[in-house]
Amino acid sequence: MEKVIEIIELNKTYKNGRGVKDLDLEIYKGDVFGFLGPNGSGKTTAMKIMTGLMKADSGEVKLFGHSIASEYEKAMQRVGCIIETAESYPYLTAYENLKLFSRYYKNIDDSRINEVLELTGIIKFKNEKAKNFSLGMKQRLGISAAILSKPDLIILDEPLNGLDVEGMIEIRKLIKKLAETEQTTFFISSHLIHDVELTCNRIGIIYEGRLLNVDYIQNIQANYASLENYFISEVDKNARL
Amino acid sequence: MQGFRAALTNEIEKMYKKSKMTVILIISVAVIAIGKFASMGMSSFGVGVFNKSTAFPMSVLLVLANTLLPLFTALIATDLFSGEFSHNTMKISMTRPISRFKLFSAKMGAITFFAFANLMSVMLLSIIVGLICNFSSITFTGIIRIVVSYLVTLIPIMVIALVVVFLSNIIKSSTAVFFLSVMLYIISYFMGTFFSQYSSIFITSMLGWHTHWIANEILFAKIIREFLIMLGYGIIFFTAGYYFFDKRDL
C-alpha cells in the first residue's frame, strides 16, 4: 500500500515543555486516520510541522515520499489542509478566495469552484465577503479550499469546529464519500471522541506529546466496545508506565 | 514558475481588492492637483514656478520621492508581511505548494509593482498637467529625462521597502513596524543632511539620485557608486528579510 505520510522520530518542544516527542507514524493511501488527544497534547503541532508551518527540532516528515523540509512544493502538491483555524481573506468573497487558491494548481476552473461550494453547502453565499461569514460558514469555506484541488491527502485540524449538527453530518458524509470513491487519504485531528469514532477507520492516540498507540476502529470496538474506553485504557497504561 | 506566478498574481489582486492601494493612488494624484493649484496661485503673484512643462513633473517627483512614496511603500510592505502574520492569513499562502522563497519573492514583486504603478501614474498625470499649462516648451529630451528620473527612483524606494520588510519579519506588531520605519526614515534623512560627508551611507540621501541621471554632465562614476551601495543594501536586507521569513513558525 502506498505510504502517504511518514513521520520519523519527530520532536518539537516549546519553551513551556509541551510539544511532540519521538513521534513515529505511517499513514497509508485510503486511511481516514483520526488523531485523537486532549487539548495541548501536540495534535496541532504535529500537523503544523507536517504542512511546513513550523520546523521540527529533529526528525522528518515525508508526504508521498517527498520531504517537507527539502521538497516542500512536491510534498504539498497533492495536499489540502485546514490547520488550527479555517482562514480566508475577509475582504474577498467566497468565490474570490477560492479563485485565488486555485491559481496554485492546474486544471481548476469556475465549475470546480462552484462544485466545492455546492458540496459544502455555501453556494448561495459565494458572492458574499468572508468577513460577513459566521464561524460555521468560514469552516465550510475552509473545507472547500482544502478539497478544491482534488487532493490525494487532506489534513484537517478539528474540521467540525463551529459547525451545526447538519453541517457536521454533511462534512462527515463528504469525508466518507471522498475516501470511498476517490481513495482520498484523510488525517483528521480532534478532541471529540464521538466524531472521530464515526468518521475514521484508523485511530492514533496522542497524549502529552507522545503517540500512545495506533489501531483500526474495528479492533478497538471489538476489544474495548467504544473508542472512549480505548482512550481511557491507553492513557491509564501510559500514566502507570 | 507556476507557483511564483500564481503568488504574484494573488498578491497584486489582494492589494487591489483592499481599498488601501486605491486610496494611496488617489492621494498621490491629489498631491499633483494640490501642487499645481499652489503653483498657479504663486504665479498669480508673479512668481514663475513652472515656466517649462517639464519642470512640474520633476518637482512632483522631488516631493513624492522624499515623502509620500516611501511612506506608502512602507504601508504596503507592512501590510503584506506583518499585517498578514497578525491577521493569521499568511498561513493561507504558506500551506499551498509554493516554497517560502518564491512566496517571499512574489510579495516583493507585488511591492515593486505597487511602487512602479504609483510612480508611473504620478509621472503621466504630472506630464499631462505640465503640458496643459505650457505645451510650447515640451521637448523630446525633456520627456526622456522625466521618464528616466521616475524609473530610476524605483531603486532607492525598493531598498527602503526591503528594510521595512526586514523589520516586518522580526517585529510581530505591524503598527510597531510602521512607526519604527517612519522613525528610522526621519533619523536617516536628518543624519544624511547634517552629516553630509557621510551621506552616501544613508539610503535616504539617494532618493534624489535621479538628478545625476539628467545632469548636463552625467557623472557615471557617481551613479555607479550609488547604484552599488543600493545594490549592497538591497542584497543584505533581502537576504536578512528572507532568512527571518523562512525561519518563522506560525
PDB file of N, CA, C and O in Angstrom, chain A residues 12 48 51-55 72-73 76-77 81 83-85 87-92 96 100-101 103-106 145, chain B residues 2-3 6-7 9-10 13-14 17-18 84 87-89 91-100 102 246 248-250:
ATOM      1  N   LYS A  12       9.493  18.204  18.754  1.00  0.00           N
ATOM      2  CA  LYS A  12       9.387  19.671  18.783  1.00  0.00           C
ATOM      3  C   LYS A  12       8.966  20.042  20.195  1.00  0.00           C
ATOM      4  O   LYS A  12       7.934  19.570  20.669  1.00  0.00           O
ATOM      5  N   LYS A  48       1.122  21.119  12.063  1.00  0.00           N
ATOM      6  CA  LYS A  48       1.826  22.311  11.545  1.00  0.00           C
ATOM      7  C   LYS A  48       3.177  21.906  10.963  1.00  0.00           C
ATOM      8  O   LYS A  48       3.590  22.428   9.923  1.00  0.00           O
ATOM      9  N   THR A  51       2.738  20.275   7.571  1.00  0.00           N
ATOM     10  CA  THR A  51       2.392  21.172   6.454  1.00  0.00           C
ATOM     11  C   THR A  51       3.387  22.318   6.305  1.00  0.00           C
ATOM     12  O   THR A  51       3.135  23.257   5.563  1.00  0.00           O
ATOM     13  N   GLY A  52       4.511  22.228   7.005  1.00  0.00           N
ATOM     14  CA  GLY A  52       5.572  23.215   6.819  1.00  0.00           C
ATOM     15  C   GLY A  52       5.369  24.547   7.511  1.00  0.00           C
ATOM     16  O   GLY A  52       6.142  25.478   7.298  1.00  0.00           O
ATOM     17  N   LEU A  53       4.335  24.645   8.343  1.00  0.00           N
ATOM     18  CA  LEU A  53       4.106  25.917   9.048  1.00  0.00           C
ATOM     19  C   LEU A  53       5.073  26.095  10.215  1.00  0.00           C
ATOM     20  O   LEU A  53       5.245  27.206  10.723  1.00  0.00           O
ATOM     21  N   MET A  54       5.672  24.998  10.608  1.00  0.00           N
ATOM     22  CA  MET A  54       6.576  25.016  11.748  1.00  0.00           C
ATOM     23  C   MET A  54       7.733  24.074  11.426  1.00  0.00           C
ATOM     24  O   MET A  54       7.546  23.102  10.678  1.00  0.00           O
ATOM     25  N   LYS A  55       8.891  24.379  12.019  1.00  0.00           N
ATOM     26  CA  LYS A  55      10.024  23.478  11.793  1.00  0.00           C
ATOM     27  C   LYS A  55      10.234  22.621  13.038  1.00  0.00           C
ATOM     28  O   LYS A  55      10.158  23.110  14.161  1.00  0.00           O
ATOM     29  N   TYR A  72       9.450  20.788  -0.451  1.00  0.00           N
ATOM     30  CA  TYR A  72       8.155  21.265   0.039  1.00  0.00           C
ATOM     31  C   TYR A  72       7.092  21.316  -1.054  1.00  0.00           C
ATOM     32  O   TYR A  72       5.968  20.866  -0.861  1.00  0.00           O
ATOM     33  N   GLU A  73       7.452  21.869  -2.202  1.00  0.00           N
ATOM     34  CA  GLU A  73       6.444  22.044  -3.265  1.00  0.00           C
ATOM     35  C   GLU A  73       5.914  20.703  -3.750  1.00  0.00           C
ATOM     36  O   GLU A  73       4.711  20.537  -3.948  1.00  0.00           O
ATOM     37  N   MET A  76       3.617  19.124  -1.066  1.00  0.00           N
ATOM     38  CA  MET A  76       2.307  19.752  -0.834  1.00  0.00           C
ATOM     39  C   MET A  76       1.436  19.814  -2.078  1.00  0.00           C
ATOM     40  O   MET A  76       0.294  20.277  -2.006  1.00  0.00           O
ATOM     41  N   GLN A  77       1.946  19.379  -3.208  1.00  0.00           N
ATOM     42  CA  GLN A  77       1.191  19.492  -4.467  1.00  0.00           C
ATOM     43  C   GLN A  77      -0.138  18.747  -4.427  1.00  0.00           C
ATOM     44  O   GLN A  77      -1.125  19.177  -4.997  1.00  0.00           O
ATOM     45  N   CYS A  81      -5.441  21.271   3.180  1.00  0.00           N
ATOM     46  CA  CYS A  81      -5.433  21.234   4.641  1.00  0.00           C
ATOM     47  C   CYS A  81      -6.174  22.393   5.284  1.00  0.00           C
ATOM     48  O   CYS A  81      -6.382  23.445   4.678  1.00  0.00           O
ATOM     49  N   ILE A  83      -5.486  23.984   9.095  1.00  0.00           N
ATOM     50  CA  ILE A  83      -4.662  23.837  10.291  1.00  0.00           C
ATOM     51  C   ILE A  83      -5.114  24.879  11.324  1.00  0.00           C
ATOM     52  O   ILE A  83      -5.111  26.067  11.035  1.00  0.00           O
ATOM     53  N   GLU A  84      -5.490  24.439  12.451  1.00  0.00           N
ATOM     54  CA  GLU A  84      -5.890  25.256  13.599  1.00  0.00           C
ATOM     55  C   GLU A  84      -7.221  25.981  13.359  1.00  0.00           C
ATOM     56  O   GLU A  84      -8.203  25.742  14.041  1.00  0.00           O
ATOM     57  N   THR A  85      -7.220  26.935  12.441  1.00  0.00           N
ATOM     58  CA  THR A  85      -8.475  27.636  12.111  1.00  0.00           C
ATOM     59  C   THR A  85      -8.597  27.728  10.596  1.00  0.00           C
ATOM     60  O   THR A  85      -7.588  27.803   9.902  1.00  0.00           O
ATOM     61  N   GLU A  87      -8.848  29.722   7.681  1.00  0.00           N
ATOM     62  CA  GLU A  87      -8.642  31.128   7.367  1.00  0.00           C
ATOM     63  C   GLU A  87      -9.023  31.442   5.927  1.00  0.00           C
ATOM     64  O   GLU A  87      -8.886  30.614   5.027  1.00  0.00           O
ATOM     65  N   SER A  88      -9.477  32.664   5.748  1.00  0.00           N
ATOM     66  CA  SER A  88      -9.768  33.159   4.404  1.00  0.00           C
ATOM     67  C   SER A  88      -9.535  34.668   4.431  1.00  0.00           C
ATOM     68  O   SER A  88      -9.446  35.269   5.500  1.00  0.00           O
ATOM     69  N   TYR A  89      -9.432  35.259   3.252  1.00  0.00           N
ATOM     70  CA  TYR A  89      -9.215  36.700   3.181  1.00  0.00           C
ATOM     71  C   TYR A  89     -10.565  37.400   3.382  1.00  0.00           C
ATOM     72  O   TYR A  89     -11.474  37.234   2.568  1.00  0.00           O
ATOM     73  N   PRO A  90     -10.724  38.163   4.465  1.00  0.00           N
ATOM     74  CA  PRO A  90     -12.044  38.705   4.802  1.00  0.00           C
ATOM     75  C   PRO A  90     -12.597  39.708   3.788  1.00  0.00           C
ATOM     76  O   PRO A  90     -13.807  39.855   3.658  1.00  0.00           O
ATOM     77  N   TYR A  91     -11.702  40.367   3.053  1.00  0.00           N
ATOM     78  CA  TYR A  91     -12.155  41.394   2.109  1.00  0.00           C
ATOM     79  C   TYR A  91     -12.503  40.818   0.736  1.00  0.00           C
ATOM     80  O   TYR A  91     -12.837  41.555  -0.195  1.00  0.00           O
ATOM     81  N   LEU A  92     -12.355  39.480   0.611  1.00  0.00           N
ATOM     82  CA  LEU A  92     -12.726  38.825  -0.646  1.00  0.00           C
ATOM     83  C   LEU A  92     -13.984  37.985  -0.435  1.00  0.00           C
ATOM     84  O   LEU A  92     -14.243  37.517   0.669  1.00  0.00           O
ATOM     85  N   GLU A  96     -14.039  34.542  -4.685  1.00  0.00           N
ATOM     86  CA  GLU A  96     -12.725  35.159  -4.948  1.00  0.00           C
ATOM     87  C   GLU A  96     -11.621  34.472  -4.149  1.00  0.00           C
ATOM     88  O   GLU A  96     -10.498  34.306  -4.629  1.00  0.00           O
ATOM     89  N   LEU A 100      -8.409  32.579  -5.876  1.00  0.00           N
ATOM     90  CA  LEU A 100      -7.007  32.849  -5.520  1.00  0.00           C
ATOM     91  C   LEU A 100      -6.271  31.540  -5.263  1.00  0.00           C
ATOM     92  O   LEU A 100      -5.157  31.315  -5.735  1.00  0.00           O
ATOM     93  N   PHE A 101      -6.910  30.656  -4.478  1.00  0.00           N
ATOM     94  CA  PHE A 101      -6.257  29.391  -4.118  1.00  0.00           C
ATOM     95  C   PHE A 101      -6.067  28.522  -5.354  1.00  0.00           C
ATOM     96  O   PHE A 101      -5.100  27.776  -5.478  1.00  0.00           O
ATOM     97  N   ARG A 103      -5.217  29.166  -8.260  1.00  0.00           N
ATOM     98  CA  ARG A 103      -4.095  29.502  -9.160  1.00  0.00           C
ATOM     99  C   ARG A 103      -2.854  28.663  -8.903  1.00  0.00           C
ATOM    100  O   ARG A 103      -1.988  28.547  -9.754  1.00  0.00           O
ATOM    101  N   TYR A 104      -2.755  28.097  -7.698  1.00  0.00           N
ATOM    102  CA  TYR A 104      -1.572  27.283  -7.370  1.00  0.00           C
ATOM    103  C   TYR A 104      -1.639  25.895  -7.988  1.00  0.00           C
ATOM    104  O   TYR A 104      -0.655  25.153  -7.949  1.00  0.00           O
ATOM    105  N   TYR A 105      -2.800  25.536  -8.502  1.00  0.00           N
ATOM    106  CA  TYR A 105      -2.979  24.185  -9.016  1.00  0.00           C
ATOM    107  C   TYR A 105      -3.389  24.256 -10.485  1.00  0.00           C
ATOM    108  O   TYR A 105      -3.865  25.268 -10.967  1.00  0.00           O
ATOM    109  N   LYS A 106      -3.198  23.111 -11.162  1.00  0.00           N
ATOM    110  CA  LYS A 106      -3.575  23.073 -12.581  1.00  0.00           C
ATOM    111  C   LYS A 106      -5.021  22.617 -12.701  1.00  0.00           C
ATOM    112  O   LYS A 106      -5.534  21.889 -11.862  1.00  0.00           O
ATOM    113  N   ALA A 145     -11.825  25.061   0.394  1.00  0.00           N
ATOM    114  CA  ALA A 145     -10.457  25.350  -0.053  1.00  0.00           C
ATOM    115  C   ALA A 145      -9.587  24.092   0.026  1.00  0.00           C
ATOM    116  O   ALA A 145      -8.760  23.851  -0.843  1.00  0.00           O
TER     117      ALA A 145
ATOM    118  N   GLN B   2       5.151  28.263 -11.983  1.00  0.00           N
ATOM    119  CA  GLN B   2       3.701  28.423 -11.858  1.00  0.00           C
ATOM    120  C   GLN B   2       3.350  28.963 -10.481  1.00  0.00           C
ATOM    121  O   GLN B   2       2.501  29.847 -10.344  1.00  0.00           O
ATOM    122  N   GLY B   3       4.035  28.393  -9.459  1.00  0.00           N
ATOM    123  CA  GLY B   3       3.773  28.825  -8.097  1.00  0.00           C
ATOM    124  C   GLY B   3       4.080  30.290  -7.888  1.00  0.00           C
ATOM    125  O   GLY B   3       3.293  31.030  -7.292  1.00  0.00           O
ATOM    126  N   ALA B   6       1.523  32.411  -9.737  1.00  0.00           N
ATOM    127  CA  ALA B   6       0.244  32.386  -9.007  1.00  0.00           C
ATOM    128  C   ALA B   6       0.310  33.298  -7.793  1.00  0.00           C
ATOM    129  O   ALA B   6      -0.608  34.089  -7.538  1.00  0.00           O
ATOM    130  N   ALA B   7       1.414  33.187  -7.052  1.00  0.00           N
ATOM    131  CA  ALA B   7       1.557  34.001  -5.838  1.00  0.00           C
ATOM    132  C   ALA B   7       1.619  35.487  -6.187  1.00  0.00           C
ATOM    133  O   ALA B   7       0.997  36.314  -5.510  1.00  0.00           O
ATOM    134  N   THR B   9       0.390  37.051  -8.854  1.00  0.00           N
ATOM    135  CA  THR B   9      -0.946  37.491  -9.287  1.00  0.00           C
ATOM    136  C   THR B   9      -1.857  37.666  -8.074  1.00  0.00           C
ATOM    137  O   THR B   9      -2.592  38.657  -7.966  1.00  0.00           O
ATOM    138  N   ASN B  10      -1.792  36.701  -7.165  1.00  0.00           N
ATOM    139  CA  ASN B  10      -2.633  36.773  -5.963  1.00  0.00           C
ATOM    140  C   ASN B  10      -2.301  37.993  -5.112  1.00  0.00           C
ATOM    141  O   ASN B  10      -3.194  38.680  -4.626  1.00  0.00           O
ATOM    142  N   GLU B  13      -3.596  41.080  -6.785  1.00  0.00           N
ATOM    143  CA  GLU B  13      -5.065  41.124  -6.687  1.00  0.00           C
ATOM    144  C   GLU B  13      -5.502  41.491  -5.279  1.00  0.00           C
ATOM    145  O   GLU B  13      -6.424  42.284  -5.098  1.00  0.00           O
ATOM    146  N   LYS B  14      -4.841  40.928  -4.274  1.00  0.00           N
ATOM    147  CA  LYS B  14      -5.186  41.253  -2.882  1.00  0.00           C
ATOM    148  C   LYS B  14      -4.970  42.740  -2.597  1.00  0.00           C
ATOM    149  O   LYS B  14      -5.791  43.384  -1.956  1.00  0.00           O
ATOM    150  N   LYS B  17      -7.787  44.641  -4.269  1.00  0.00           N
ATOM    151  CA  LYS B  17      -9.105  44.438  -3.643  1.00  0.00           C
ATOM    152  C   LYS B  17      -9.234  45.181  -2.317  1.00  0.00           C
ATOM    153  O   LYS B  17     -10.321  45.595  -1.925  1.00  0.00           O
ATOM    154  N   LYS B  18      -8.097  45.337  -1.649  1.00  0.00           N
ATOM    155  CA  LYS B  18      -8.146  46.143  -0.423  1.00  0.00           C
ATOM    156  C   LYS B  18      -8.228  47.591  -0.868  1.00  0.00           C
ATOM    157  O   LYS B  18      -7.536  47.997  -1.774  1.00  0.00           O
ATOM    158  N   GLU B  84      -0.335  40.381   7.486  1.00  0.00           N
ATOM    159  CA  GLU B  84      -0.824  39.012   7.233  1.00  0.00           C
ATOM    160  C   GLU B  84      -0.463  38.084   8.387  1.00  0.00           C
ATOM    161  O   GLU B  84      -1.231  37.192   8.727  1.00  0.00           O
ATOM    162  N   HIS B  87      -2.977  38.951  11.189  1.00  0.00           N
ATOM    163  CA  HIS B  87      -4.354  38.538  10.893  1.00  0.00           C
ATOM    164  C   HIS B  87      -4.463  37.046  10.631  1.00  0.00           C
ATOM    165  O   HIS B  87      -5.537  36.557  10.315  1.00  0.00           O
ATOM    166  N   ASN B  88      -3.343  36.347  10.713  1.00  0.00           N
ATOM    167  CA  ASN B  88      -3.309  34.888  10.539  1.00  0.00           C
ATOM    168  C   ASN B  88      -3.640  34.435   9.123  1.00  0.00           C
ATOM    169  O   ASN B  88      -4.008  33.277   8.909  1.00  0.00           O
ATOM    170  N   THR B  89      -3.527  35.339   8.147  1.00  0.00           N
ATOM    171  CA  THR B  89      -3.820  34.944   6.767  1.00  0.00           C
ATOM    172  C   THR B  89      -2.551  34.523   6.024  1.00  0.00           C
ATOM    173  O   THR B  89      -2.634  34.027   4.898  1.00  0.00           O
ATOM    174  N   LYS B  91      -0.796  32.009   6.671  1.00  0.00           N
ATOM    175  CA  LYS B  91      -0.750  30.555   6.526  1.00  0.00           C
ATOM    176  C   LYS B  91      -1.557  30.072   5.316  1.00  0.00           C
ATOM    177  O   LYS B  91      -1.360  28.946   4.868  1.00  0.00           O
ATOM    178  N   ILE B  92      -2.436  30.923   4.798  1.00  0.00           N
ATOM    179  CA  ILE B  92      -3.187  30.530   3.598  1.00  0.00           C
ATOM    180  C   ILE B  92      -2.203  30.278   2.446  1.00  0.00           C
ATOM    181  O   ILE B  92      -2.277  29.253   1.768  1.00  0.00           O
ATOM    182  N   SER B  93      -1.275  31.206   2.249  1.00  0.00           N
ATOM    183  CA  SER B  93      -0.282  31.034   1.177  1.00  0.00           C
ATOM    184  C   SER B  93       0.769  30.002   1.554  1.00  0.00           C
ATOM    185  O   SER B  93       1.248  29.263   0.700  1.00  0.00           O
ATOM    186  N   MET B  94       1.097  29.944   2.838  1.00  0.00           N
ATOM    187  CA  MET B  94       2.181  29.049   3.263  1.00  0.00           C
ATOM    188  C   MET B  94       1.798  27.573   3.214  1.00  0.00           C
ATOM    189  O   MET B  94       2.667  26.719   3.315  1.00  0.00           O
ATOM    190  N   THR B  95       0.500  27.269   3.111  1.00  0.00           N
ATOM    191  CA  THR B  95       0.098  25.858   3.016  1.00  0.00           C
ATOM    192  C   THR B  95      -0.254  25.487   1.582  1.00  0.00           C
ATOM    193  O   THR B  95      -0.895  24.473   1.329  1.00  0.00           O
ATOM    194  N   ARG B  96       0.144  26.306   0.644  1.00  0.00           N
ATOM    195  CA  ARG B  96      -0.018  25.981  -0.785  1.00  0.00           C
ATOM    196  C   ARG B  96       1.312  25.416  -1.272  1.00  0.00           C
ATOM    197  O   ARG B  96       2.337  25.582  -0.628  1.00  0.00           O
ATOM    198  N   PRO B  97       1.288  24.751  -2.474  1.00  0.00           N
ATOM    199  CA  PRO B  97       2.537  24.175  -2.979  1.00  0.00           C
ATOM    200  C   PRO B  97       3.478  25.233  -3.564  1.00  0.00           C
ATOM    201  O   PRO B  97       3.696  25.314  -4.770  1.00  0.00           O
ATOM    202  N   ILE B  98       3.972  26.066  -2.679  1.00  0.00           N
ATOM    203  CA  ILE B  98       4.932  27.089  -3.066  1.00  0.00           C
ATOM    204  C   ILE B  98       5.957  27.216  -1.956  1.00  0.00           C
ATOM    205  O   ILE B  98       5.599  27.215  -0.780  1.00  0.00           O
ATOM    206  N   SER B  99       7.217  27.319  -2.347  1.00  0.00           N
ATOM    207  CA  SER B  99       8.281  27.436  -1.351  1.00  0.00           C
ATOM    208  C   SER B  99       8.224  28.817  -0.715  1.00  0.00           C
ATOM    209  O   SER B  99       7.694  29.766  -1.301  1.00  0.00           O
ATOM    210  N   ARG B 100       8.786  28.934   0.473  1.00  0.00           N
ATOM    211  CA  ARG B 100       8.782  30.233   1.164  1.00  0.00           C
ATOM    212  C   ARG B 100       9.584  31.260   0.374  1.00  0.00           C
ATOM    213  O   ARG B 100       9.252  32.452   0.380  1.00  0.00           O
ATOM    214  N   LYS B 102       9.835  31.521  -2.919  1.00  0.00           N
ATOM    215  CA  LYS B 102       9.003  32.030  -4.019  1.00  0.00           C
ATOM    216  C   LYS B 102       7.909  32.952  -3.479  1.00  0.00           C
ATOM    217  O   LYS B 102       7.572  33.958  -4.100  1.00  0.00           O
ATOM    218  N   ASP B 246      11.748  32.772   6.467  1.00  0.00           N
ATOM    219  CA  ASP B 246      11.834  31.323   6.332  1.00  0.00           C
ATOM    220  C   ASP B 246      11.860  30.629   7.696  1.00  0.00           C
ATOM    221  O   ASP B 246      11.294  29.560   7.890  1.00  0.00           O
ATOM    222  N   ARG B 248      10.486  31.646  10.433  1.00  0.00           N
ATOM    223  CA  ARG B 248       9.330  31.938  11.285  1.00  0.00           C
ATOM    224  C   ARG B 248       8.364  30.772  11.379  1.00  0.00           C
ATOM    225  O   ARG B 248       7.931  30.222  10.362  1.00  0.00           O
ATOM    226  N   ASP B 249       8.008  30.403  12.614  1.00  0.00           N
ATOM    227  CA  ASP B 249       6.993  29.374  12.845  1.00  0.00           C
ATOM    228  C   ASP B 249       5.637  30.044  13.008  1.00  0.00           C
ATOM    229  O   ASP B 249       5.522  31.045  13.692  1.00  0.00           O
ATOM    230  N   LEU B 250       4.620  29.458  12.400  1.00  0.00           N
ATOM    231  CA  LEU B 250       3.266  30.032  12.538  1.00  0.00           C
ATOM    232  C   LEU B 250       2.470  29.288  13.614  1.00  0.00           C
ATOM    233  O   LEU B 250       2.650  28.108  13.816  1.00  0.00           O
TER     234      LEU B 250
END
